[in-house]
JSON list of C-alpha atoms in Angstrom, two decimals:
[
{"chain": "J", "resi": 587, "resn": "VAL", "atom": "CA", "xyz": [-18.40, -16.31, 13.41]},
{"chain": "J", "resi": 588, "resn": "GLN", "atom": "CA", "xyz": [-15.64, -13.90, 12.40]},
{"chain": "J", "resi": 589, "resn": "LEU", "atom": "CA", "xyz": [-12.51, -13.99, 10.27]},
{"chain": "J", "resi": 590, "resn": "GLN", "atom": "CA", "xyz": [-9.62, -11.77, 11.34]},
{"chain": "J", "resi": 591, "resn": "ALA", "atom": "CA", "xyz": [-6.85, -11.21, 8.80]},
{"chain": "J", "resi": 592, "resn": "SER", "atom": "CA", "xyz": [-3.47, -9.70, 9.59]},
{"chain": "J", "resi": 593, "resn": "GLY", "atom": "CA", "xyz": [0.09, -9.45, 8.36]},
{"chain": "J", "resi": 594, "resn": "GLY", "atom": "CA", "xyz": [-0.11, -6.95, 5.55]},
{"chain": "J", "resi": 595, "resn": "GLY", "atom": "CA", "xyz": [2.36, -4.14, 5.20]},
{"chain": "J", "resi": 596, "resn": "LEU", "atom": "CA", "xyz": [4.83, -2.27, 3.03]},
{"chain": "J", "resi": 597, "resn": "VAL", "atom": "CA", "xyz": [7.74, -4.23, 1.55]},
{"chain": "J", "resi": 598, "resn": "GLN", "atom": "CA", "xyz": [10.28, -3.86, -1.23]},
{"chain": "J", "resi": 599, "resn": "VAL", "atom": "CA", "xyz": [10.32, -5.84, -4.45]},
{"chain": "J", "resi": 600, "resn": "GLY", "atom": "CA", "xyz": [11.58, -9.37, -3.86]},
{"chain": "J", "resi": 601, "resn": "GLU", "atom": "CA", "xyz": [10.81, -9.38, -0.15]},
{"chain": "J", "resi": 602, "resn": "SER", "atom": "CA", "xyz": [8.36, -11.63, 1.70]},
{"chain": "J", "resi": 603, "resn": "LEU", "atom": "CA", "xyz": [5.26, -11.29, 3.83]},
{"chain": "J", "resi": 604, "resn": "ARG", "atom": "CA", "xyz": [3.17, -13.78, 5.76]},
{"chain": "J", "resi": 605, "resn": "LEU", "atom": "CA", "xyz": [-0.55, -13.23, 6.09]},
{"chain": "J", "resi": 606, "resn": "SER", "atom": "CA", "xyz": [-2.62, -14.88, 8.78]},
{"chain": "J", "resi": 607, "resn": "CYS", "atom": "CA", "xyz": [-6.35, -15.40, 9.14]},
{"chain": "J", "resi": 608, "resn": "ILE", "atom": "CA", "xyz": [-8.04, -16.72, 12.24]},
{"chain": "J", "resi": 609, "resn": "ALA", "atom": "CA", "xyz": [-11.65, -17.89, 12.32]},
{"chain": "J", "resi": 610, "resn": "SER", "atom": "CA", "xyz": [-13.39, -17.51, 15.65]},
{"chain": "J", "resi": 611, "resn": "GLY", "atom": "CA", "xyz": [-16.84, -18.04, 17.10]},
{"chain": "J", "resi": 612, "resn": "SER", "atom": "CA", "xyz": [-19.17, -21.02, 17.30]},
{"chain": "J", "resi": 613, "resn": "ILE", "atom": "CA", "xyz": [-17.64, -23.09, 14.54]},
{"chain": "J", "resi": 614, "resn": "ALA", "atom": "CA", "xyz": [-18.63, -26.67, 13.93]},
{"chain": "J", "resi": 615, "resn": "GLU", "atom": "CA", "xyz": [-16.67, -27.27, 10.76]},
{"chain": "J", "resi": 616, "resn": "ILE", "atom": "CA", "xyz": [-14.63, -25.39, 8.16]},
{"chain": "J", "resi": 617, "resn": "LYS", "atom": "CA", "xyz": [-14.50, -26.70, 4.64]},
{"chain": "J", "resi": 618, "resn": "LEU", "atom": "CA", "xyz": [-12.74, -24.48, 2.12]},
{"chain": "J", "resi": 619, "resn": "MET", "atom": "CA", "xyz": [-10.42, -21.66, 3.20]},
{"chain": "J", "resi": 620, "resn": "SER", "atom": "CA", "xyz": [-9.07, -19.24, 0.64]},
{"chain": "J", "resi": 621, "resn": "TRP", "atom": "CA", "xyz": [-7.20, -16.02, 0.07]},
{"chain": "J", "resi": 622, "resn": "TYR", "atom": "CA", "xyz": [-8.53, -13.47, -2.39]},
{"chain": "J", "resi": 623, "resn": "ARG", "atom": "CA", "xyz": [-7.11, -10.13, -3.36]},
{"chain": "J", "resi": 624, "resn": "GLN", "atom": "CA", "xyz": [-8.36, -6.96, -4.95]},
{"chain": "J", "resi": 625, "resn": "LEU", "atom": "CA", "xyz": [-5.76, -5.16, -6.97]},
{"chain": "J", "resi": 626, "resn": "PRO", "atom": "CA", "xyz": [-6.23, -1.44, -7.77]},
{"chain": "J", "resi": 627, "resn": "LEU", "atom": "CA", "xyz": [-9.06, -0.88, -10.27]},
{"chain": "J", "resi": 628, "resn": "LYS", "atom": "CA", "xyz": [-9.69, -4.61, -10.58]},
{"chain": "J", "resi": 629, "resn": "GLN", "atom": "CA", "xyz": [-12.24, -7.07, -9.29]},
{"chain": "J", "resi": 630, "resn": "ARG", "atom": "CA", "xyz": [-11.56, -9.36, -6.39]},
{"chain": "J", "resi": 631, "resn": "GLU", "atom": "CA", "xyz": [-9.75, -12.50, -7.52]},
{"chain": "J", "resi": 632, "resn": "LEU", "atom": "CA", "xyz": [-8.84, -15.84, -6.03]},
{"chain": "J", "resi": 633, "resn": "VAL", "atom": "CA", "xyz": [-5.19, -16.15, -4.98]},
{"chain": "J", "resi": 634, "resn": "ALA", "atom": "CA", "xyz": [-5.08, -19.57, -3.30]},
{"chain": "J", "resi": 635, "resn": "GLY", "atom": "CA", "xyz": [-7.38, -21.99, -1.57]},
{"chain": "J", "resi": 636, "resn": "VAL", "atom": "CA", "xyz": [-7.18, -25.23, 0.36]},
{"chain": "J", "resi": 637, "resn": "ARG", "atom": "CA", "xyz": [-9.81, -27.77, 1.38]},
{"chain": "J", "resi": 638, "resn": "ASN", "atom": "CA", "xyz": [-9.40, -30.29, 4.13]},
{"chain": "J", "resi": 639, "resn": "SER", "atom": "CA", "xyz": [-7.26, -33.23, 3.00]},
{"chain": "J", "resi": 640, "resn": "SER", "atom": "CA", "xyz": [-6.73, -31.73, -0.45]},
{"chain": "J", "resi": 641, "resn": "GLU", "atom": "CA", "xyz": [-3.88, -30.15, -2.31]},
{"chain": "J", "resi": 642, "resn": "PRO", "atom": "CA", "xyz": [-3.88, -26.34, -2.40]},
{"chain": "J", "resi": 643, "resn": "ARG", "atom": "CA", "xyz": [-4.78, -24.50, -5.56]},
{"chain": "J", "resi": 644, "resn": "TYR", "atom": "CA", "xyz": [-3.15, -21.30, -6.76]},
{"chain": "J", "resi": 645, "resn": "ALA", "atom": "CA", "xyz": [-3.77, -18.60, -9.29]},
{"chain": "J", "resi": 646, "resn": "ASP", "atom": "CA", "xyz": [-1.29, -18.86, -12.14]},
{"chain": "J", "resi": 647, "resn": "ASP", "atom": "CA", "xyz": [0.31, -15.53, -11.28]},
{"chain": "J", "resi": 648, "resn": "VAL", "atom": "CA", "xyz": [1.37, -16.65, -7.80]},
{"chain": "J", "resi": 649, "resn": "LYS", "atom": "CA", "xyz": [2.37, -20.26, -8.41]},
{"chain": "J", "resi": 650, "resn": "GLY", "atom": "CA", "xyz": [5.88, -20.89, -7.17]},
{"chain": "J", "resi": 651, "resn": "ARG", "atom": "CA", "xyz": [5.94, -17.67, -5.14]},
{"chain": "J", "resi": 652, "resn": "PHE", "atom": "CA", "xyz": [3.04, -18.03, -2.68]},
{"chain": "J", "resi": 653, "resn": "THR", "atom": "CA", "xyz": [2.34, -20.90, -0.32]},
{"chain": "J", "resi": 654, "resn": "VAL", "atom": "CA", "xyz": [-1.01, -21.37, 1.40]},
{"chain": "J", "resi": 655, "resn": "SER", "atom": "CA", "xyz": [-1.42, -23.50, 4.50]},
{"chain": "J", "resi": 656, "resn": "ARG", "atom": "CA", "xyz": [-3.95, -24.04, 7.25]},
{"chain": "J", "resi": 657, "resn": "ASP", "atom": "CA", "xyz": [-3.89, -25.16, 10.86]},
{"chain": "J", "resi": 658, "resn": "ASN", "atom": "CA", "xyz": [-7.20, -26.84, 11.55]},
{"chain": "J", "resi": 659, "resn": "ALA", "atom": "CA", "xyz": [-6.56, -26.99, 15.29]},
{"chain": "J", "resi": 660, "resn": "LYS", "atom": "CA", "xyz": [-6.38, -23.19, 15.34]},
{"chain": "J", "resi": 661, "resn": "ASN", "atom": "CA", "xyz": [-8.96, -22.53, 12.61]},
{"chain": "J", "resi": 662, "resn": "ALA", "atom": "CA", "xyz": [-6.19, -20.62, 10.90]},
{"chain": "J", "resi": 663, "resn": "LEU", "atom": "CA", "xyz": [-5.18, -19.94, 7.33]},
{"chain": "J", "resi": 664, "resn": "TYR", "atom": "CA", "xyz": [-1.81, -18.58, 6.26]},
{"chain": "J", "resi": 665, "resn": "LEU", "atom": "CA", "xyz": [-0.31, -17.20, 3.09]},
{"chain": "J", "resi": 666, "resn": "GLU", "atom": "CA", "xyz": [3.45, -17.07, 2.73]},
{"chain": "J", "resi": 667, "resn": "MET", "atom": "CA", "xyz": [4.26, -14.63, -0.06]},
{"chain": "J", "resi": 668, "resn": "ASP", "atom": "CA", "xyz": [7.78, -14.65, -1.47]},
{"chain": "J", "resi": 669, "resn": "SER", "atom": "CA", "xyz": [9.42, -12.76, -4.32]},
{"chain": "J", "resi": 670, "resn": "LEU", "atom": "CA", "xyz": [6.79, -10.07, -4.10]},
{"chain": "J", "resi": 671, "resn": "LYS", "atom": "CA", "xyz": [6.25, -7.83, -7.11]},
{"chain": "J", "resi": 672, "resn": "PRO", "atom": "CA", "xyz": [4.57, -4.40, -7.46]},
{"chain": "J", "resi": 673, "resn": "GLY", "atom": "CA", "xyz": [1.74, -6.19, -9.24]},
{"chain": "J", "resi": 674, "resn": "ASP", "atom": "CA", "xyz": [0.93, -7.99, -5.98]},
{"chain": "J", "resi": 675, "resn": "THR", "atom": "CA", "xyz": [-0.07, -4.70, -4.36]},
{"chain": "J", "resi": 676, "resn": "GLY", "atom": "CA", "xyz": [-3.64, -4.78, -3.16]},
{"chain": "J", "resi": 677, "resn": "VAL", "atom": "CA", "xyz": [-6.01, -5.70, -0.37]},
{"chain": "J", "resi": 678, "resn": "TYR", "atom": "CA", "xyz": [-5.95, -9.37, 0.61]},
{"chain": "J", "resi": 679, "resn": "TYR", "atom": "CA", "xyz": [-9.05, -11.04, 2.04]},
{"chain": "J", "resi": 680, "resn": "CYS", "atom": "CA", "xyz": [-9.50, -14.41, 3.66]},
{"chain": "J", "resi": 681, "resn": "ASN", "atom": "CA", "xyz": [-12.61, -16.42, 2.99]},
{"chain": "J", "resi": 682, "resn": "ALA", "atom": "CA", "xyz": [-14.01, -19.54, 4.57]},
{"chain": "J", "resi": 683, "resn": "HIS", "atom": "CA", "xyz": [-16.96, -21.86, 4.15]},
{"chain": "J", "resi": 684, "resn": "ILE", "atom": "CA", "xyz": [-18.11, -22.54, 7.70]},
{"chain": "J", "resi": 685, "resn": "ARG", "atom": "CA", "xyz": [-20.89, -24.51, 9.33]},
{"chain": "J", "resi": 686, "resn": "PRO", "atom": "CA", "xyz": [-21.73, -22.88, 12.66]},
{"chain": "J", "resi": 687, "resn": "VAL", "atom": "CA", "xyz": [-22.41, -24.94, 15.78]},
{"chain": "J", "resi": 688, "resn": "GLY", "atom": "CA", "xyz": [-26.03, -26.07, 15.81]},
{"chain": "J", "resi": 689, "resn": "GLY", "atom": "CA", "xyz": [-26.52, -25.22, 12.15]},
{"chain": "J", "resi": 690, "resn": "HIS", "atom": "CA", "xyz": [-27.00, -27.43, 9.13]},
{"chain": "J", "resi": 691, "resn": "LEU", "atom": "CA", "xyz": [-26.15, -24.89, 6.45]},
{"chain": "J", "resi": 692, "resn": "TRP", "atom": "CA", "xyz": [-22.75, -23.76, 5.24]},
{"chain": "J", "resi": 693, "resn": "ASN", "atom": "CA", "xyz": [-22.14, -20.02, 5.17]},
{"chain": "J", "resi": 694, "resn": "ASN", "atom": "CA", "xyz": [-19.54, -17.99, 3.36]},
{"chain": "J", "resi": 695, "resn": "TYR", "atom": "CA", "xyz": [-17.52, -15.62, 5.56]},
{"chain": "J", "resi": 696, "resn": "TRP", "atom": "CA", "xyz": [-15.04, -12.87, 4.70]},
{"chain": "J", "resi": 697, "resn": "GLY", "atom": "CA", "xyz": [-12.30, -11.25, 6.72]},
{"chain": "J", "resi": 698, "resn": "GLN", "atom": "CA", "xyz": [-11.87, -7.50, 6.77]},
{"chain": "J", "resi": 699, "resn": "GLY", "atom": "CA", "xyz": [-8.92, -7.36, 4.38]},
{"chain": "J", "resi": 700, "resn": "THR", "atom": "CA", "xyz": [-5.28, -6.52, 4.92]},
{"chain": "J", "resi": 701, "resn": "LEU", "atom": "CA", "xyz": [-3.30, -4.17, 2.67]},
{"chain": "J", "resi": 702, "resn": "VAL", "atom": "CA", "xyz": [-0.14, -5.38, 0.96]},
{"chain": "J", "resi": 703, "resn": "THR", "atom": "CA", "xyz": [2.02, -2.77, -0.72]},
{"chain": "J", "resi": 704, "resn": "VAL", "atom": "CA", "xyz": [5.08, -3.74, -2.73]},
{"chain": "J", "resi": 705, "resn": "SER", "atom": "CA", "xyz": [7.34, -0.83, -3.54]},
{"chain": "J", "resi": 706, "resn": "SER", "atom": "CA", "xyz": [9.91, -0.72, -6.29]}
]
């Protein structure tokens, strides 16, 4: 099982970016999918997450600016980021709780990270 994140880049203040994360491999079921980020000199923090059939949850700092969504048919997770600020600059990681085919245990998987840089 692998998570592949993409969509990061360099933007100006107030612009938008859309991150994507695709889970691939022998996947039986995906429960929680989330975006985390690691800002410079800070620990990794939760940005947004969504469970099946549940409302998304957001960190206070991104509420109203970021929108998380998932496409279960594609095992995909997205993060639409609007009104970006310099303080959003960092590496963004996707995370998923996945039960592999033939397994009974849930494992926690991370994508490789994608860099978002917001320039003023």
